Short mmCIF file of C-alpha atoms in Angstrom, two decimals:
data_model
loop_
_atom_site.label_atom_id
_atom_site.label_comp_id
_atom_site.label_asym_id
_atom_site.label_seq_id
_atom_site.Cartn_x
_atom_site.Cartn_y
_atom_site.Cartn_z
CA MET A 1 14.67 75.95 72.45
CA ALA A 2 15.28 79.68 72.84
CA LYS A 3 11.97 79.97 74.68
CA LYS A 4 13.00 77.21 77.09
CA MET A 5 16.35 78.88 77.74
CA SER A 6 14.68 82.23 78.47
CA SER A 7 12.32 80.55 80.93
CA LEU A 8 15.22 78.83 82.67
CA ILE A 9 17.10 82.12 83.02
CA ILE A 10 14.03 83.70 84.64
CA ILE A 11 13.63 80.73 87.00
CA PHE A 12 17.26 80.78 88.13
CA ASN A 13 17.13 84.55 88.67
CA ILE A 14 14.12 84.07 90.94
CA LEU A 15 15.96 81.32 92.84
CA LEU A 16 18.92 83.67 93.28
CA LEU A 17 16.72 86.38 94.73
CA LEU A 18 15.03 83.96 97.12
CA THR A 19 18.26 82.63 98.60
CA ILE A 20 19.85 85.61 100.32
CA GLN A 21 22.84 84.81 102.48
CA THR A 22 23.96 86.89 105.42
CA HIS A 23 27.53 86.43 106.62
CA ALA A 24 28.14 86.35 110.33
CA HIS A 25 31.17 85.22 112.27
CA ASN A 26 32.61 85.70 115.71
CA VAL A 27 36.39 85.46 115.81
CA THR A 28 36.70 84.99 119.58
CA ARG A 29 34.06 82.26 119.54
CA LEU A 30 35.98 80.46 116.81
CA LEU A 31 39.22 80.79 118.77
CA ALA A 32 37.52 79.54 121.95
CA ASN A 33 37.79 76.04 120.47
CA HIS A 34 41.60 76.37 120.52
CA PRO A 35 42.96 77.02 124.05
CA SER A 36 46.53 77.51 122.84
CA PHE A 37 45.39 80.81 121.28
CA SER A 38 43.56 82.13 124.35
CA SER A 39 45.98 85.03 124.87
CA PHE A 40 45.70 86.20 121.26
CA SER A 41 41.89 86.01 121.52
CA HIS A 42 41.95 87.94 124.81
CA PHE A 43 43.87 90.84 123.31
CA LEU A 44 41.63 90.95 120.24
CA THR A 45 38.84 91.71 122.71
CA GLN A 46 40.90 94.12 124.85
CA THR A 47 41.95 96.17 121.83
CA HIS A 48 38.43 96.02 120.31
CA LEU A 49 39.88 94.51 117.13
CA ALA A 50 37.43 91.61 117.49
CA ASP A 51 34.52 93.97 116.81
CA GLU A 52 36.14 95.22 113.61
CA ILE A 53 36.97 91.68 112.46
CA ASN A 54 33.41 90.51 113.08
CA ARG A 55 31.99 93.37 111.02
CA ARG A 56 33.94 92.46 107.90
CA THR A 57 32.84 89.76 105.49
CA THR A 58 36.22 88.91 103.91
CA ILE A 59 39.07 88.64 106.38
CA THR A 60 42.12 86.58 107.37
CA VAL A 61 43.46 86.54 110.93
CA CYS A 62 47.10 85.53 111.37
CA ALA A 63 47.07 84.23 114.93
CA VAL A 64 50.05 83.34 117.12
CA ASP A 65 50.01 80.92 120.05
CA ASN A 66 50.27 81.74 123.73
CA ALA A 67 54.06 81.42 123.81
CA ALA A 68 54.49 83.98 121.01
CA MET A 69 51.97 86.31 122.67
CA SER A 70 53.84 86.04 125.96
CA ALA A 71 57.02 87.23 124.23
CA LEU A 72 55.07 90.21 122.86
CA THR A 73 53.26 91.26 126.03
CA SER A 74 56.46 91.01 128.11
CA LYS A 75 57.80 94.08 126.28
CA GLY A 76 55.44 96.36 128.20
CA TYR A 77 53.62 97.89 125.22
CA THR A 78 50.57 100.05 125.90
CA ILE A 79 47.20 98.70 124.79
CA SER A 80 47.19 101.22 121.91
CA THR A 81 50.54 99.96 120.62
CA LEU A 82 49.41 96.33 121.00
CA LYS A 83 46.38 97.22 118.92
CA ASN A 84 48.61 98.52 116.11
CA ILE A 85 50.79 95.40 116.22
CA LEU A 86 47.85 92.98 116.20
CA SER A 87 46.03 94.96 113.49
CA LEU A 88 49.00 94.17 111.24
CA HIS A 89 48.00 90.50 111.65
CA VAL A 90 44.50 91.03 110.21
CA LEU A 91 44.51 90.80 106.41
CA LEU A 92 41.71 92.42 104.42
CA ASP A 93 41.38 89.44 102.07
CA TYR A 94 40.64 85.73 102.34
CA PHE A 95 43.64 83.39 102.49
CA GLY A 96 42.78 79.76 103.19
CA THR A 97 45.36 76.96 103.08
CA LYS A 98 44.73 76.25 99.40
CA LYS A 99 45.08 79.89 98.33
CA LEU A 100 48.31 80.33 100.32
CA HIS A 101 49.95 77.57 98.28
CA GLN A 102 48.57 78.85 94.97
CA ILE A 103 49.62 82.51 95.12
CA ARG A 104 50.07 83.82 91.59
CA ASP A 105 53.73 84.57 90.83
CA GLY A 106 54.55 83.13 94.25
CA SER A 107 54.14 86.39 96.16
CA ALA A 108 51.35 88.80 97.14
CA LEU A 109 50.93 92.01 99.13
CA ALA A 110 47.91 92.04 101.45
CA ALA A 111 46.44 95.16 103.02
CA THR A 112 45.79 94.97 106.76
CA LEU A 113 43.65 96.69 109.38
CA PHE A 114 46.78 98.62 110.38
CA GLN A 115 46.97 100.08 106.87
CA ALA A 116 43.24 100.89 106.98
CA THR A 117 43.64 103.04 110.12
CA GLY A 118 45.77 105.54 108.24
CA ALA A 119 48.45 105.33 110.95
CA ALA A 120 50.82 103.31 108.74
CA PRO A 121 52.94 105.56 106.49
CA GLY A 122 53.46 104.45 102.92
CA THR A 123 53.01 100.69 102.53
CA THR A 124 54.21 99.74 106.03
CA GLY A 125 50.71 98.45 106.77
CA PHE A 126 50.92 95.81 104.03
CA VAL A 127 52.07 92.22 104.58
CA ASN A 128 54.15 90.31 102.07
CA ILE A 129 53.04 86.68 101.64
CA THR A 130 55.43 84.45 99.67
CA ASP A 131 55.04 80.79 98.71
CA LEU A 132 58.56 79.45 99.32
CA ARG A 133 60.17 76.23 98.17
CA GLY A 134 59.44 73.06 100.07
CA GLY A 135 55.82 73.97 100.81
CA LYS A 136 56.70 76.84 103.18
CA VAL A 137 54.77 80.13 103.13
CA GLY A 138 56.54 83.17 104.58
CA PHE A 139 55.02 86.34 106.06
CA GLY A 140 56.58 89.72 106.73
CA PRO A 141 55.83 93.46 106.67
CA ASP A 142 56.33 95.04 103.25
CA GLY A 143 60.05 95.73 102.87
CA GLY A 144 60.95 93.52 105.83
CA ASP A 145 62.21 89.97 106.23
CA LEU A 146 59.96 86.92 105.82
CA SER A 147 60.65 85.84 109.39
CA SER A 148 57.27 84.26 110.21
CA PHE A 149 55.88 81.14 108.56
CA PHE A 150 52.51 79.48 108.00
CA VAL A 151 52.00 76.69 110.54
CA LYS A 152 48.43 75.47 110.04
CA SER A 153 44.86 76.45 109.40
CA ILE A 154 42.82 76.95 112.58
CA GLU A 155 39.35 77.76 111.23
CA GLU A 156 38.09 78.47 107.72
CA VAL A 157 34.66 79.66 106.60
CA PRO A 158 35.15 80.12 102.81
CA TYR A 159 35.25 82.86 101.61
CA ASN A 160 34.28 84.76 104.69
CA ILE A 161 36.88 84.32 107.43
CA SER A 162 40.11 82.36 107.65
CA ILE A 163 42.08 82.02 110.89
CA ILE A 164 45.58 80.68 110.35
CA GLN A 165 48.54 80.18 112.67
CA ILE A 166 51.87 81.82 111.89
CA SER A 167 55.04 80.96 113.76
CA ARG A 168 55.81 84.34 115.35
CA VAL A 169 54.59 87.92 115.71
CA LEU A 170 55.29 90.02 112.61
CA PRO A 171 58.15 92.46 113.43
CA SER A 172 57.29 96.09 112.60
CA GLU A 173 59.02 99.16 114.01
CA THR A 174 56.16 101.31 112.70
CA ALA A 175 53.43 99.32 114.43
CA ALA A 176 55.47 99.03 117.64
CA ALA A 177 56.21 102.79 117.83
CA PRO A 178 54.98 104.51 121.02
CA THR A 179 51.47 105.98 120.77
CA PRO A 180 50.09 108.99 122.66
CA ALA A 181 48.74 108.15 126.10
CA PRO A 182 44.94 108.38 125.70
CA ALA A 183 44.50 108.63 129.47
CA GLU A 184 45.86 112.18 129.26
CA MET A 185 43.04 113.30 126.94
CA ASN A 186 40.34 115.38 128.62
CA LEU A 187 37.20 114.00 126.97
CA THR A 188 34.67 116.31 128.57
CA GLY A 189 36.95 119.32 128.19
CA ILE A 190 37.16 118.70 124.44
CA MET A 191 33.38 118.32 124.20
CA SER A 192 32.67 121.45 126.24
CA ALA A 193 34.99 123.59 124.15
CA HIS A 194 33.35 122.59 120.87
CA GLY A 195 29.58 122.87 121.33
CA CYS A 196 28.80 119.72 123.33
CA LYS A 197 28.95 121.19 126.82
CA VAL A 198 25.52 119.90 127.90
CA PHE A 199 26.41 116.33 126.97
CA ALA A 200 29.81 116.66 128.68
CA GLU A 201 28.17 117.86 131.90
CA THR A 202 25.65 115.02 131.73
CA LEU A 203 28.47 112.51 131.30
CA LEU A 204 30.39 113.97 134.26
CA THR A 205 27.37 113.46 136.56
CA ASN A 206 27.28 109.73 135.73
CA PRO A 207 30.32 108.00 137.33
CA GLY A 208 29.59 104.62 135.70
CA ALA A 209 29.49 105.97 132.15
CA SER A 210 32.45 108.29 132.76
CA LYS A 211 34.55 105.34 133.90
CA THR A 212 33.51 103.22 130.91
CA TYR A 213 34.45 106.02 128.50
CA GLN A 214 37.88 106.51 130.08
CA GLU A 215 38.67 102.79 130.18
CA SER A 216 37.56 102.28 126.57
CA LEU A 217 39.73 105.13 125.34
CA GLU A 218 42.85 102.97 125.62
CA GLY A 219 41.73 100.64 122.83
CA GLY A 220 40.20 103.30 120.58
CA MET A 221 36.82 105.03 120.73
CA THR A 222 34.38 107.00 118.57
CA VAL A 223 31.87 109.30 120.30
CA PHE A 224 28.70 110.70 118.70
CA CYS A 225 28.03 113.79 120.82
CA PRO A 226 24.68 115.64 120.46
CA GLY A 227 24.97 119.41 120.07
CA ASP A 228 23.92 121.64 122.96
CA ASP A 229 20.51 122.61 121.54
CA ALA A 230 19.60 118.99 120.82
CA MET A 231 20.80 117.79 124.23
CA LYS A 232 18.93 120.55 126.11
CA GLY A 233 15.67 119.46 124.50
CA PHE A 234 16.39 115.84 125.43
CA LEU A 235 17.27 116.41 129.11
CA PRO A 236 13.64 116.06 130.41
CA LYS A 237 13.47 112.59 128.85
CA TYR A 238 16.92 111.69 130.20
CA LYS A 239 15.94 112.72 133.75
CA ASN A 240 12.94 110.36 133.62
CA LEU A 241 15.20 107.34 133.03
CA THR A 242 16.19 104.96 135.79
CA ALA A 243 19.85 105.04 136.85
CA PRO A 244 20.84 101.91 134.83
CA LYS A 245 19.11 103.29 131.74
CA LYS A 246 20.85 106.64 132.07
CA GLU A 247 24.20 104.87 132.04
CA ALA A 248 23.14 102.63 129.13
CA PHE A 249 22.03 105.66 127.11
CA LEU A 250 25.34 107.49 127.60
CA ASP A 251 27.30 104.32 126.75
CA PHE A 252 25.17 103.91 123.61
CA LEU A 253 26.57 107.12 122.10
CA ALA A 254 30.13 105.74 121.93
CA VAL A 255 31.62 102.97 119.80
CA PRO A 256 34.61 101.00 121.19
CA THR A 257 36.64 101.42 118.00
CA TYR A 258 38.40 104.36 116.36
CA TYR A 259 36.63 105.40 113.13
CA SER A 260 37.94 108.33 111.11
CA MET A 261 35.46 109.97 108.74
CA ALA A 262 36.98 108.08 105.82
CA MET A 263 36.56 104.81 107.71
CA LEU A 264 32.92 105.59 108.52
CA LYS A 265 32.22 106.23 104.85
CA SER A 266 33.71 102.87 103.87
CA ASN A 267 32.25 100.84 106.75
CA ASN A 268 28.50 101.22 106.39
CA GLY A 269 26.41 98.87 108.49
CA PRO A 270 25.58 98.03 112.12
CA MET A 271 28.03 98.81 114.92
CA ASN A 272 28.23 97.70 118.52
CA THR A 273 28.43 100.42 121.16
CA LEU A 274 29.76 100.63 124.71
CA ALA A 275 26.25 99.66 125.85
CA THR A 276 26.20 96.43 123.81
CA ASP A 277 25.94 93.45 126.15
CA GLY A 278 24.60 90.10 124.97
CA ALA A 279 20.88 90.29 124.28
CA ASN A 280 20.96 94.06 124.88
CA LYS A 281 22.26 94.81 121.42
CA PHE A 282 22.25 98.63 121.60
CA GLU A 283 23.44 98.82 117.99
CA LEU A 284 23.48 101.80 115.67
CA THR A 285 23.74 101.70 111.89
CA VAL A 286 26.08 103.90 109.86
CA GLN A 287 25.00 105.00 106.39
CA ASN A 288 26.31 107.65 104.03
CA ASP A 289 24.75 109.66 101.25
CA GLY A 290 27.56 111.27 99.29
CA GLU A 291 29.59 113.29 101.77
CA LYS A 292 26.94 113.14 104.50
CA VAL A 293 27.18 110.41 107.15
CA THR A 294 24.06 109.44 109.07
CA LEU A 295 23.48 107.26 112.12
CA LYS A 296 20.26 105.28 112.39
CA THR A 297 18.29 103.16 114.82
CA ARG A 298 14.72 101.92 114.53
CA ILE A 299 13.71 105.06 116.35
CA ASN A 300 15.38 107.93 114.50
CA THR A 301 18.15 109.15 112.20
CA VAL A 302 20.77 111.81 112.97
CA LYS A 303 23.47 113.50 110.91
CA ILE A 304 27.12 114.03 111.75
CA VAL A 305 27.62 117.79 111.43
CA ASP A 306 31.14 118.35 112.79
CA THR A 307 34.35 116.66 113.95
CA LEU A 308 35.44 117.90 117.39
CA ILE A 309 38.69 115.93 117.52
CA ASP A 310 40.32 113.24 115.41
CA GLU A 311 43.52 112.07 117.05
CA GLN A 312 43.91 108.32 117.16
CA PRO A 313 42.76 106.52 119.28
CA LEU A 314 39.94 109.06 119.83
CA VAL A 315 37.50 110.75 117.50
CA ILE A 316 34.46 112.79 118.64
CA TYR A 317 31.72 113.81 116.21
CA ALA A 318 28.89 116.29 116.83
CA THR A 319 25.38 115.27 115.71
CA ASP A 320 22.36 117.44 114.89
CA LYS A 321 19.99 115.40 117.09
CA VAL A 322 20.13 112.90 119.94
CA LEU A 323 20.32 109.33 118.61
CA LEU A 324 17.77 107.17 120.44
CA PRO A 325 18.29 103.43 121.06
CA LYS A 326 15.31 101.14 120.47
CA GLU A 327 16.09 99.37 123.75
CA LEU A 328 14.93 102.50 125.62
CA PHE A 329 12.24 103.80 123.29
CA LYS A 330 9.33 102.09 121.57
CA ALA A 331 9.21 102.76 117.87
CA SER A 332 5.42 103.14 117.89
CA ALA A 333 5.69 106.00 120.39
CA VAL A 334 8.06 108.23 118.49
CA GLU A 335 5.72 109.73 115.95
CA ALA A 336 2.10 110.03 117.01
CA PRO A 337 -0.34 110.28 114.09
CA ALA A 338 -1.26 113.84 113.15
CA PRO A 339 -4.70 114.90 114.44
CA ALA A 340 -7.49 115.07 111.87
CA PRO A 341 -8.21 118.63 110.66
CA ALA A 342 -11.11 120.38 112.40
CA PRO A 343 -14.29 120.29 110.26
CA GLU A 344 -15.46 123.52 108.72
CA ASP A 345 -18.89 124.91 109.66
CA GLY A 346 -20.47 123.61 106.47
CA ASP A 347 -19.16 120.11 107.09
CA ALA A 348 -20.38 119.76 110.65
CA ALA A 349 -23.64 118.11 109.60
CA ASP A 350 -21.76 115.45 107.67
CA SER A 351 -19.62 114.32 110.58
CA PRO A 352 -20.48 110.84 111.94
CA LYS A 353 -22.60 110.67 115.07
CA PRO A 354 -21.21 108.91 118.15
CA ALA A 355 -22.17 105.26 118.43
CA LYS A 356 -24.99 104.26 120.73
CA GLY A 357 -24.05 103.47 124.27
CA LYS A 358 -20.91 105.65 124.20
CA ALA A 359 -20.77 108.89 126.12
CA LYS A 360 -20.89 111.97 123.99
CA GLY A 361 -17.84 114.14 124.01
CA LYS A 362 -15.56 111.35 125.29
CA LYS A 363 -12.13 111.88 123.77
CA LYS A 364 -10.05 109.05 122.35
CA LYS A 365 -6.82 108.50 124.24
CA ALA A 366 -3.92 110.14 122.44
CA ALA A 367 -0.93 108.11 121.23
CA PRO A 368 1.93 108.11 123.79
CA SER A 369 4.59 110.74 123.34
CA PRO A 370 8.33 109.93 123.28
CA ASP A 371 8.47 111.05 126.94
CA GLU A 372 6.01 108.30 127.90
CA ALA A 373 7.99 105.68 126.01
CA PHE A 374 10.53 105.47 128.85
CA GLY A 375 9.18 102.89 131.25
CA ASP A 376 10.70 101.58 134.44
CA SER A 377 10.99 98.09 133.02
CA ASP A 378 14.46 96.91 132.10
CA SER A 379 13.21 94.67 129.30
CA PRO A 380 14.03 95.77 125.74
CA ALA A 381 11.42 97.78 123.93
CA GLU A 382 9.41 96.07 121.26
CA GLY A 383 10.19 96.65 117.62
CA PRO A 384 7.61 97.82 115.08
CA ASP A 385 6.24 94.30 114.78
CA GLY A 386 5.65 94.03 118.53
CA VAL A 387 8.43 91.51 119.08
CA ALA A 388 11.49 92.22 121.19
CA ASP A 389 14.43 92.34 118.82
CA ASP A 390 17.01 90.39 120.81
CA ALA A 391 18.14 87.94 118.14
CA THR A 392 21.89 87.86 117.57
CA ALA A 393 24.03 86.55 114.75
CA ASP A 394 26.98 85.15 116.66
CA ASP A 395 27.15 81.72 115.04
CA ALA A 396 30.11 81.35 112.71
CA GLY A 397 29.26 81.25 109.03
CA ALA A 398 25.54 81.58 109.72
CA VAL A 399 23.32 81.53 106.63
CA ARG A 400 19.74 82.74 106.76
CA ILE A 401 17.23 81.95 104.01
CA ILE A 402 14.67 84.71 103.64
CA GLY A 403 11.10 83.53 103.62
CA GLY A 404 11.60 80.33 105.62
CA ALA A 405 9.23 77.50 104.78
CA LYS A 406 7.32 79.60 102.24
CA ALA A 407 10.47 80.34 100.26
CA GLY A 408 11.42 76.65 100.38
CA LEU A 409 8.02 75.68 98.96
CA VAL A 410 8.37 78.22 96.14
CA VAL A 411 11.87 76.98 95.32
CA SER A 412 10.67 73.36 95.21
CA LEU A 413 7.78 74.24 92.90
CA LEU A 414 10.06 76.22 90.59
CA CYS A 415 12.54 73.34 90.40
CA LEU A 416 9.71 70.92 89.60
CA PHE A 417 8.44 73.28 86.90
CA ALA A 418 11.94 73.59 85.40
CA SER A 419 12.46 69.83 85.24
CA SER A 420 9.08 69.16 83.64
CA TRP A 421 9.63 71.99 81.14
CA LEU A 422 12.96 70.51 80.04
CA LEU A 423 11.35 67.12 79.54
#
């Protein structure tokens, strides 16, 4: 019997490894099915909170309807202040209808995206959720009144994302406090004064990218600026790009969300950039190794070596190299194979003779250099497997089984083996 149990444990462990789930949701796509929340959805996009929500795998969004949003927007808040207010409505835990009515001890404190930004002093970025008598559930900032109430569930993908309706916007003097006007920040001046002058000058010569940077600053932005030495070496490649690709490259080095160093270290994974647009993913991946934070694409890896400015909603980091997007470079062209060592005099006789019919002395064409990887075509570059990597994961609650049909066949065979073994 013990032998059978050991075999079953092995089988189920194999099944667990074969069925790997990847969470993917799109909050604005989920809200698109509910027109009465169109204003709330719009401002999630405008403030770039939608990107942050989509990156997280356990989240609750406390949405308010168009009437409640109208009362909020009529107060004339800047986009930065609206971002703080709405970030208080994004809980960093999963609360579906069932869990709301089964809160242990009747009350719970939930951390929010506002708390995660570091802009909320003390516990002002926490939300108190209390299961009241008569089936009501109240919401309010920690220390404040429970003045907003659970209305209904809008969308639930257990235990990934829950979108619920609450009756009114959560009142918070801290979140609604005036924020510095980001339009007054001199982006290129800050870069030039701290070792990124070449990148700043390149950005200034591109009106399209300069405008995108300035407009995105309102909702929060993180810039990964190559140091002067790295950017100087890259300029010949940059000058060979077409005008649209120059703009796309500059946009690629900025993320439309504010990420402090602490946030980068706790938010490893892929990030959209200002260049992200549908099939043109233009993503970069953040990874950390101890105190070092690295940025990766399929082409190369760079390190963050300095922080030029960190004043919400803007943070600018300096990198040791220029991060290259796969949409503009081909992975196969980045590192050409090293040439074979020249044979010594004693080994010359052992070298293979050229095949018949081929001209002697004809040299094999060298692998393309990174400079040649920039073509004039606007189609995305192929990945290492030769296939354009344009697939997206926008579908809510998407689950992907690794191995496809082959994995399914293996699972079926293992199940059949398990059943026959038990018999």
